[in-house]
N, CA, C and O atoms as a DFTB+ gen file, in Angstrom:
516 C
 N C O
     1  1     102.969    -171.315     124.248
     2  2     102.528    -172.700     124.184
     3  2     103.764    -173.596     123.990
     4  3     104.585    -173.324     123.115
     5  1     103.901    -174.637     124.779
     6  2     105.073    -175.497     124.656
     7  2     105.112    -176.202     123.294
     8  3     104.075    -176.454     122.681
     9  1     106.293    -176.503     122.851
    10  2     106.492    -177.159     121.569
    11  2     105.886    -178.558     121.541
    12  3     105.460    -179.012     120.479
    13  1     105.833    -179.253     122.676
    14  2     105.292    -180.599     122.706
    15  2     103.786    -180.585     122.408
    16  3     103.265    -181.521     121.803
    17  1     103.085    -179.516     122.837
    18  2     101.648    -179.412     122.547
    19  2     101.395    -179.176     121.076
    20  3     100.445    -179.720     120.514
    21  1     102.250    -178.356     120.429
    22  2     102.098    -178.086     118.999
    23  2     102.386    -179.348     118.198
    24  3     101.732    -179.591     117.183
    25  1     103.324    -180.134     118.618
    26  2     103.610    -181.389     117.875
    27  2     102.452    -182.346     117.960
    28  3     102.131    -183.002     116.969
    29  1     101.816    -182.453     119.098
    30  2     100.681    -183.348     119.265
    31  2      99.490    -182.935     118.373
    32  3      98.814    -183.784     117.792
    33  1      99.250    -181.619     118.279
    34  2      98.157    -181.135     117.446
    35  2      98.435    -181.391     115.960
    36  3      97.509    -181.694     115.208
    37  1      99.684    -181.273     115.532
    38  2     100.004    -181.462     114.116
    39  2      99.947    -182.922     113.706
    40  3      99.784    -183.228     112.525
    41  1     100.081    -183.839     114.680
    42  2     100.026    -185.258     114.383
    43  2      98.618    -185.844     114.553
    44  3      98.410    -187.033     114.310
    45  1      97.688    -185.045     114.955
    46  2      96.325    -185.548     115.129
    47  2      95.714    -185.963     113.806
    48  3      95.952    -185.339     112.772
    49  1      94.938    -187.005     113.850
    50  2      94.324    -187.521     112.634
    51  2      93.207    -186.524     112.192
    52  3      92.384    -186.123     113.015
    53  1      93.181    -186.131     110.907
    54  2      92.243    -185.122     110.450
    55  2      90.843    -185.702     110.167
    56  3      90.448    -185.812     109.006
    57  1      90.114    -186.063     111.189
    58  2      88.788    -186.659     111.006
    59  2      87.866    -185.719     110.264
    60  3      87.151    -186.160     109.364
    61  1      87.853    -184.444     110.602
    62  2      86.917    -183.492     109.996
    63  2      87.222    -183.375     108.503
    64  3      86.301    -183.432     107.689
    65  1      88.484    -183.215     108.126
    66  2      88.842    -183.096     106.730
    67  2      88.466    -184.355     105.927
    68  3      87.994    -184.256     104.794
    69  1      88.672    -185.498     106.508
    70  2      88.319    -186.731     105.807
    71  2      86.825    -186.917     105.696
    72  3      86.340    -187.494     104.723
    73  1      86.085    -186.432     106.686
    74  2      84.639    -186.510     106.620
    75  2      84.104    -185.647     105.476
    76  3      83.245    -186.087     104.712
    77  1      84.598    -184.453     105.364
    78  2      84.192    -183.535     104.274
    79  2      84.590    -184.153     102.927
    80  3      83.794    -184.141     101.988
    81  1      85.782    -184.680     102.825
    82  2      86.247    -185.289     101.573
    83  2      85.395    -186.548     101.211
    84  3      85.099    -186.784     100.040
    85  1      85.031    -187.305     102.187
    86  2      84.199    -188.493     101.949
    87  2      82.838    -188.092     101.452
    88  3      82.305    -188.723     100.539
    89  1      82.245    -187.033     102.043
    90  2      80.960    -186.530     101.551
    91  2      81.041    -186.014     100.116
    92  3      80.121    -186.216      99.324
    93  1      82.135    -185.354      99.790
    94  2      82.353    -184.894      98.415
    95  2      82.452    -186.061      97.454
    96  3      81.872    -186.043      96.368
    97  1      83.184    -187.063      97.862
    98  2      83.379    -188.253      97.012
    99  2      82.105    -189.072      96.900
   100  3      81.887    -189.751      95.896
   101  1      81.269    -189.011      97.918
   102  2      80.000    -189.770      97.935
   103  2      78.998    -189.210      96.920
   104  3      78.088    -189.925      96.501
   105  1      79.152    -187.941      96.520
   106  2      78.188    -187.322      95.643
   107  2      78.264    -187.914      94.214
   108  3      77.246    -187.978      93.524
   109  1      79.424    -188.331      93.783
   110  2      79.568    -188.824      92.423
   111  2      78.792    -190.122      92.179
   112  3      78.063    -190.191      91.189
   113  1      78.904    -191.135      93.008
   114  2      78.092    -192.327      92.784
   115  2      76.591    -192.084      92.840
   116  3      75.828    -192.734      92.125
   117  1      76.171    -191.165      93.672
   118  2      74.770    -190.818      93.745
   119  2      74.304    -190.174      92.444
   120  3      73.247    -190.510      91.911
   121  1      75.111    -189.246      91.947
   122  2      74.757    -188.552      90.686
   123  2      74.749    -189.551      89.521
   124  3      73.942    -189.429      88.600
   125  1      75.633    -190.519      89.568
   126  2      75.695    -191.493      88.460
   127  2      74.566    -192.504      88.550
   128  3      73.930    -192.788      87.535
   129  1      74.298    -193.049      89.703
   130  2      73.390    -194.204      89.813
   131  2      71.956    -193.866      90.163
   132  3      71.097    -194.741      90.059
   133  1      71.655    -192.664      90.564
   134  2      70.288    -192.353      90.971
   135  2      69.300    -192.434      89.807
   136  3      68.109    -192.657      90.020
   137  1      69.775    -192.257      88.611
   138  2      68.924    -192.264      87.429
   139  2      68.482    -193.671      87.037
   140  3      67.510    -193.826      86.297
   141  1      69.166    -194.679      87.513
   142  2      68.916    -196.039      87.066
   143  2      67.481    -196.512      87.296
   144  3      66.927    -197.255      86.485
   145  1      66.895    -196.082      88.384
   146  2      65.570    -196.606      88.735
   147  2      64.441    -195.972      87.908
   148  3      63.377    -196.574      87.764
   149  1      64.655    -194.791      87.373
   150  2      63.563    -194.109      86.673
   151  2      63.911    -193.687      85.256
   152  3      63.129    -192.970      84.632
   153  1      65.042    -194.099      84.731
   154  2      65.465    -193.614      83.414
   155  2      64.516    -194.049      82.300
   156  3      64.235    -193.275      81.385
   157  1      64.019    -195.291      82.377
   158  2      63.132    -195.777      81.294
   159  2      61.849    -194.972      81.230
   160  3      61.445    -194.522      80.157
   161  1      61.204    -194.788      82.379
   162  2      59.944    -194.071      82.420
   163  2      60.148    -192.564      82.034
   164  3      59.321    -191.965      81.345
   165  1      61.250    -192.007      82.497
   166  2      61.566    -190.616      82.193
   167  2      61.826    -190.428      80.694
   168  3      61.404    -189.439      80.095
   169  1      62.527    -191.397      80.106
   170  2      62.816    -191.322      78.686
   171  2      61.537    -191.383      77.858
   172  3      61.384    -190.627      76.899
   173  1      60.639    -192.256      78.213
   174  2      59.345    -192.314      77.517
   175  2      58.623    -190.969      77.613
   176  3      58.067    -190.484      76.628
   177  1      58.636    -190.387      78.780
   178  2      57.988    -189.096      78.977
   179  2      58.673    -188.006      78.171
   180  3      57.995    -187.191      77.545
   181  1      59.995    -187.970      78.170
   182  2      60.737    -186.935      77.451
   183  2      60.606    -187.084      75.941
   184  3      60.653    -186.088      75.219
   185  1      60.442    -188.314      75.449
   186  2      60.280    -188.513      74.019
   187  2      58.867    -188.265      73.511
   188  3      58.656    -188.165      72.302
   189  1      57.931    -188.168      74.381
   190  2      56.563    -187.864      73.942
   191  2      55.519    -188.837      74.440
   192  3      54.339    -188.488      74.474
   193  1      55.899    -190.041      74.828
   194  2      54.990    -191.007      75.381
   195  2      54.122    -191.769      74.394
   196  3      53.115    -192.348      74.799
   197  1      54.480    -191.791      73.091
   198  2      53.679    -192.527      72.113
   199  2      54.194    -193.985      72.047
   200  3      55.240    -194.307      72.610
   201  1      53.442    -194.849      71.354
   202  2      53.822    -196.246      71.225
   203  2      55.131    -196.384      70.460
   204  3      55.943    -197.255      70.772
   205  1      55.342    -195.536      69.467
   206  2      56.571    -195.588      68.711
   207  2      57.778    -195.260      69.600
   208  3      58.855    -195.833      69.437
   209  1      57.579    -194.326      70.544
   210  2      58.651    -193.980      71.468
   211  2      58.940    -195.111      72.434
   212  3      60.084    -195.287      72.853
   213  1      57.921    -195.883      72.796
   214  2      58.120    -197.013      73.718
   215  2      59.071    -198.035      73.147
   216  3      59.812    -198.670      73.899
   217  1      59.074    -198.216      71.825
   218  2      59.937    -199.219      71.197
   219  2      61.400    -198.820      71.333
   220  3      62.252    -199.685      71.533
   221  1      61.708    -197.547      71.230
   222  2      63.089    -197.066      71.275
   223  2      63.494    -196.564      72.657
   224  3      64.637    -196.144      72.837
   225  1      62.609    -196.594      73.621
   226  2      62.892    -195.985      74.921
   227  2      64.059    -196.664      75.639
   228  3      64.836    -195.979      76.304
   229  1      64.203    -197.960      75.531
   230  2      65.290    -198.630      76.222
   231  2      66.651    -198.233      75.633
   232  3      67.627    -198.091      76.369
   233  1      66.715    -198.054      74.302
   234  2      67.959    -197.596      73.696
   235  2      68.319    -196.178      74.171
   236  3      69.449    -195.915      74.581
   237  1      67.343    -195.285      74.107
   238  2      67.599    -193.911      74.501
   239  2      67.846    -193.760      76.017
   240  3      68.563    -192.868      76.468
   241  1      67.224    -194.665      76.770
   242  2      67.473    -194.691      78.214
   243  2      68.898    -195.102      78.492
   244  3      69.547    -194.541      79.376
   245  1      69.391    -196.068      77.753
   246  2      70.815    -196.478      77.884
   247  2      71.763    -195.364      77.533
   248  3      72.794    -195.194      78.184
   249  1      71.426    -194.594      76.504
   250  2      72.264    -193.438      76.156
   251  2      72.275    -192.413      77.283
   252  3      73.313    -191.842      77.615
   253  1      71.102    -192.192      77.861
   254  2      70.990    -191.227      78.948
   255  2      71.806    -191.661      80.173
   256  3      72.464    -190.840      80.812
   257  1      71.758    -192.917      80.481
   258  2      72.510    -193.428      81.646
   259  2      74.024    -193.412      81.363
   260  3      74.807    -193.038      82.235
   261  1      74.428    -193.803      80.181
   262  2      75.854    -193.952      79.902
   263  2      76.542    -192.646      79.537
   264  3      77.772    -192.594      79.540
   265  1      75.806    -191.599      79.226
   266  2      76.414    -190.323      78.871
   267  2      77.327    -189.793      79.962
   268  3      78.395    -189.245      79.687
   269  1      76.899    -189.962      81.191
   270  2      77.669    -189.517      82.364
   271  2      79.010    -190.219      82.421
   272  3      80.053    -189.579      82.552
   273  1      78.977    -191.522      82.324
   274  2      80.227    -192.318      82.440
   275  2      81.145    -192.091      81.266
   276  3      82.362    -192.072      81.447
   277  1      80.622    -191.920      80.081
   278  2      81.456    -191.688      78.905
   279  2      82.163    -190.318      79.040
   280  3      83.363    -190.211      78.788
   281  1      81.427    -189.303      79.429
   282  2      82.036    -187.960      79.603
   283  2      83.062    -187.990      80.733
   284  3      84.113    -187.355      80.644
   285  1      82.755    -188.717      81.776
   286  2      83.702    -188.822      82.905
   287  2      84.987    -189.524      82.462
   288  3      86.081    -189.115      82.850
   289  1      84.863    -190.550      81.671
   290  2      86.071    -191.250      81.194
   291  2      86.898    -190.383      80.248
   292  3      88.127    -190.459      80.252
   293  1      86.241    -189.571      79.449
   294  2      86.958    -188.720      78.491
   295  2      87.681    -187.555      79.172
   296  3      88.702    -187.090      78.666
   297  1      87.180    -187.087      80.287
   298  2      87.754    -185.884      80.916
   299  2      88.549    -186.143      82.190
   300  3      89.108    -185.202      82.755
   301  1      88.618    -187.389      82.664
   302  2      89.251    -187.624      83.979
   303  2      90.750    -187.310      83.950
   304  3      91.287    -186.804      84.935
   305  1      91.422    -187.596      82.855
   306  2      92.848    -187.329      82.772
   307  2      93.096    -185.814      82.791
   308  3      94.038    -185.340      83.426
   309  1      92.260    -185.083      82.104
   310  2      92.367    -183.626      82.120
   311  2      92.158    -183.041      83.484
   312  3      92.856    -182.104      83.870
   313  1      91.191    -183.584      84.244
   314  2      90.963    -183.117      85.608
   315  2      92.160    -183.455      86.479
   316  3      92.510    -182.666      87.357
   317  1      92.791    -184.581      86.273
   318  2      93.985    -184.929      87.032
   319  2      95.140    -183.958      86.743
   320  3      95.865    -183.560      87.655
   321  1      95.298    -183.594      85.513
   322  2      96.324    -182.612      85.152
   323  2      96.066    -181.256      85.782
   324  3      96.972    -180.615      86.314
   325  1      94.794    -180.826      85.712
   326  2      94.426    -179.553      86.335
   327  2      94.645    -179.623      87.839
   328  3      95.085    -178.645      88.444
   329  1      94.354    -180.728      88.431
   330  2      94.543    -180.915      89.855
   331  2      96.041    -180.845      90.237
   332  3      96.390    -180.288      91.278
   333  1      96.892    -181.397      89.411
   334  2      98.340    -181.312      89.668
   335  2      98.826    -179.881      89.530
   336  3      99.737    -179.468      90.247
   337  1      98.241    -179.127      88.633
   338  2      98.721    -177.764      88.382
   339  2      98.126    -176.742      89.345
   340  3      98.843    -175.879      89.851
   341  1      96.814    -176.831      89.603
   342  2      96.145    -175.803      90.426
   343  2      95.836    -176.264      91.864
   344  3      95.505    -175.445      92.722
   345  1      95.944    -177.570      92.120
   346  2      95.637    -178.092      93.440
   347  2      94.325    -178.847      93.445
   348  3      93.511    -178.727      92.529
   349  1      94.139    -179.629      94.497
   350  2      92.954    -180.475      94.588
   351  2      91.701    -179.727      94.915
   352  3      90.643    -180.006      94.352
   353  1      91.800    -178.773      95.822
   354  2      90.593    -178.102      96.301
   355  2      89.811    -177.380      95.198
   356  3      88.596    -177.552      95.107
   357  1      90.475    -176.578      94.360
   358  2      89.692    -175.920      93.274
   359  2      89.032    -176.918      92.321
   360  3      87.901    -176.715      91.879
   361  1      89.748    -177.987      92.014
   362  2      89.200    -178.972      91.088
   363  2      87.987    -179.682      91.701
   364  3      86.981    -179.899      91.025
   365  1      88.091    -180.039      92.975
   366  2      86.968    -180.711      93.653
   367  2      85.774    -179.779      93.730
   368  3      84.637    -180.193      93.507
   369  1      86.037    -178.515      94.049
   370  2      84.910    -177.530      94.122
   371  2      84.261    -177.302      92.759
   372  3      83.036    -177.221      92.665
   373  1      85.064    -177.199      91.707
   374  2      84.481    -177.059      90.359
   375  2      83.680    -178.322      90.014
   376  3      82.592    -178.229      89.447
   377  1      84.204    -179.478      90.348
   378  2      83.507    -180.724      90.078
   379  2      82.181    -180.805      90.821
   380  3      81.173    -181.212      90.245
   381  1      82.172    -180.426      92.079
   382  2      80.932    -180.463      92.867
   383  2      79.916    -179.482      92.333
   384  3      78.731    -179.794      92.215
   385  1      80.397    -178.276      92.006
   386  2      79.493    -177.271      91.442
   387  2      78.933    -177.692      90.072
   388  3      77.759    -177.472      89.776
   389  1      79.785    -178.291      89.259
   390  2      79.332    -178.746      87.932
   391  2      78.303    -179.867      88.038
   392  3      77.312    -179.877      87.307
   393  1      78.535    -180.798      88.937
   394  2      77.575    -181.884      89.098
   395  2      76.264    -181.375      89.676
   396  3      75.193    -181.826      89.270
   397  1      76.333    -180.443      90.617
   398  2      75.115    -179.889      91.203
   399  2      74.311    -179.103      90.144
   400  3      73.089    -179.231      90.072
   401  1      74.992    -178.306      89.339
   402  2      74.275    -177.549      88.317
   403  2      73.716    -178.460      87.234
   404  3      72.587    -178.248      86.792
   405  1      74.457    -179.455      86.796
   406  2      73.965    -180.353      85.752
   407  2      72.811    -181.200      86.279
   408  3      71.882    -181.502      85.530
   409  1      72.850    -181.588      87.552
   410  2      71.745    -182.325      88.140
   411  2      70.473    -181.485      88.211
   412  3      69.368    -181.983      87.999
   413  1      70.652    -180.223      88.509
   414  2      69.515    -179.302      88.527
   415  2      68.906    -179.144      87.142
   416  3      67.686    -179.195      86.986
   417  1      69.757    -178.953      86.132
   418  2      69.271    -178.808      84.751
   419  2      68.615    -180.128      84.292
   420  3      67.586    -180.110      83.616
   421  1      69.213    -181.257      84.660
   422  2      68.614    -182.556      84.310
   423  2      67.244    -182.719      84.949
   424  3      66.309    -183.202      84.310
   425  1      67.129    -182.330      86.168
   426  2      65.842    -182.476      86.872
   427  2      64.735    -181.658      86.282
   428  3      63.581    -182.085      86.292
   429  1      65.056    -180.473      85.758
   430  2      64.036    -179.604      85.177
   431  2      63.902    -179.721      83.670
   432  3      63.159    -178.946      83.066
   433  1      64.605    -180.675      83.033
   434  2      64.584    -180.796      81.597
   435  2      63.223    -181.262      81.100
   436  3      62.600    -182.142      81.694
   437  1      62.784    -180.681      80.034
   438  2      61.527    -181.038      79.371
   439  2      61.736    -181.776      78.044
   440  3      60.803    -182.366      77.500
   441  1      62.952    -181.737      77.539
   442  2      63.296    -182.375      76.275
   443  2      64.391    -183.414      76.514
   444  3      65.207    -183.272      77.425
   445  1      64.397    -184.437      75.702
   446  2      65.370    -185.506      75.850
   447  2      66.787    -184.981      75.637
   448  3      67.688    -185.311      76.409
   449  1      66.995    -184.175      74.610
   450  2      68.354    -183.703      74.316
   451  2      68.910    -182.834      75.439
   452  3      70.119    -182.839      75.671
   453  1      68.078    -182.104      76.126
   454  2      68.520    -181.293      77.269
   455  2      68.980    -182.209      78.399
   456  3      70.014    -181.975      79.024
   457  1      68.191    -183.258      78.649
   458  2      68.548    -184.208      79.702
   459  2      69.880    -184.928      79.350
   460  3      70.746    -185.107      80.206
   461  1      70.010    -185.323      78.100
   462  2      71.238    -185.999      77.649
   463  2      72.451    -185.052      77.784
   464  3      73.515    -185.455      78.254
   465  1      72.268    -183.803      77.366
   466  2      73.374    -182.854      77.478
   467  2      73.725    -182.564      78.923
   468  3      74.902    -182.414      79.255
   469  1      72.719    -182.481      79.795
   470  2      72.977    -182.257      81.221
   471  2      73.756    -183.426      81.810
   472  3      74.677    -183.217      82.599
   473  1      73.404    -184.639      81.444
   474  2      74.145    -185.814      81.963
   475  2      75.569    -185.816      81.465
   476  3      76.493    -186.133      82.214
   477  1      75.759    -185.458      80.180
   478  2      77.106    -185.437      79.614
   479  2      77.954    -184.360      80.294
   480  3      79.113    -184.600      80.630
   481  1      77.386    -183.199      80.490
   482  2      78.117    -182.095      81.136
   483  2      78.410    -182.460      82.599
   484  3      79.482    -182.140      83.114
   485  1      77.478    -183.117      83.255
   486  2      77.736    -183.543      84.644
   487  2      78.893    -184.488      84.728
   488  3      79.694    -184.382      85.657
   489  1      79.024    -185.423      83.789
   490  2      80.145    -186.323      83.793
   491  2      81.447    -185.645      83.421
   492  3      82.512    -185.972      83.945
   493  1      81.340    -184.678      82.493
   494  2      82.548    -183.946      82.059
   495  2      83.080    -183.031      83.153
   496  3      84.291    -182.844      83.271
   497  1      82.195    -182.465      83.947
   498  2      82.620    -181.553      85.004
   499  2      82.880    -182.258      86.320
   500  3      83.119    -181.596      87.330
   501  1      82.843    -183.549      86.337
   502  2      83.054    -184.273      87.585
   503  2      84.541    -184.382      87.862
   504  3      85.217    -185.235      87.287
   505  1      85.053    -183.537      88.726
   506  2      86.466    -183.563      89.050
   507  2      86.787    -184.432      90.270
   508  3      87.884    -184.341      90.820
   509  1      85.855    -185.258      90.687
   510  2      86.033    -186.074      91.888
   511  2      86.630    -187.429      91.627
   512  3      86.810    -188.221      92.552
   513  1      86.941    -187.709      90.375
   514  2      87.393    -189.058      90.028
   515  2      88.754    -189.364      90.633
   516  3      89.284    -190.458      90.441
């Protein structure tokens, strides 16, 4: 194969790689913001659904929503350090796997503390920042 053909292939824009990377990056905002529309109703259900729980549901709903962002803020520097040391691909894969697993646990949670812990772990394992 002539050298000029090899040079042209190496300079080609990596559309496929950027598409995969964009899809990976797109998962984080979905995992963070999808809860916003149903967090209040879910919190009432997880707390037991009594009138007393209705009074505190907005506070606990706010905790549930913000746990992801707080954990993400606390661990983002550590993920950056790991990415510098081990490379981007392993960190992104661990982040995607962690978010997927925590979203699954969150979806099947029957108790408020399990849902809160799943959201916190999802934010902590998010290496896509």
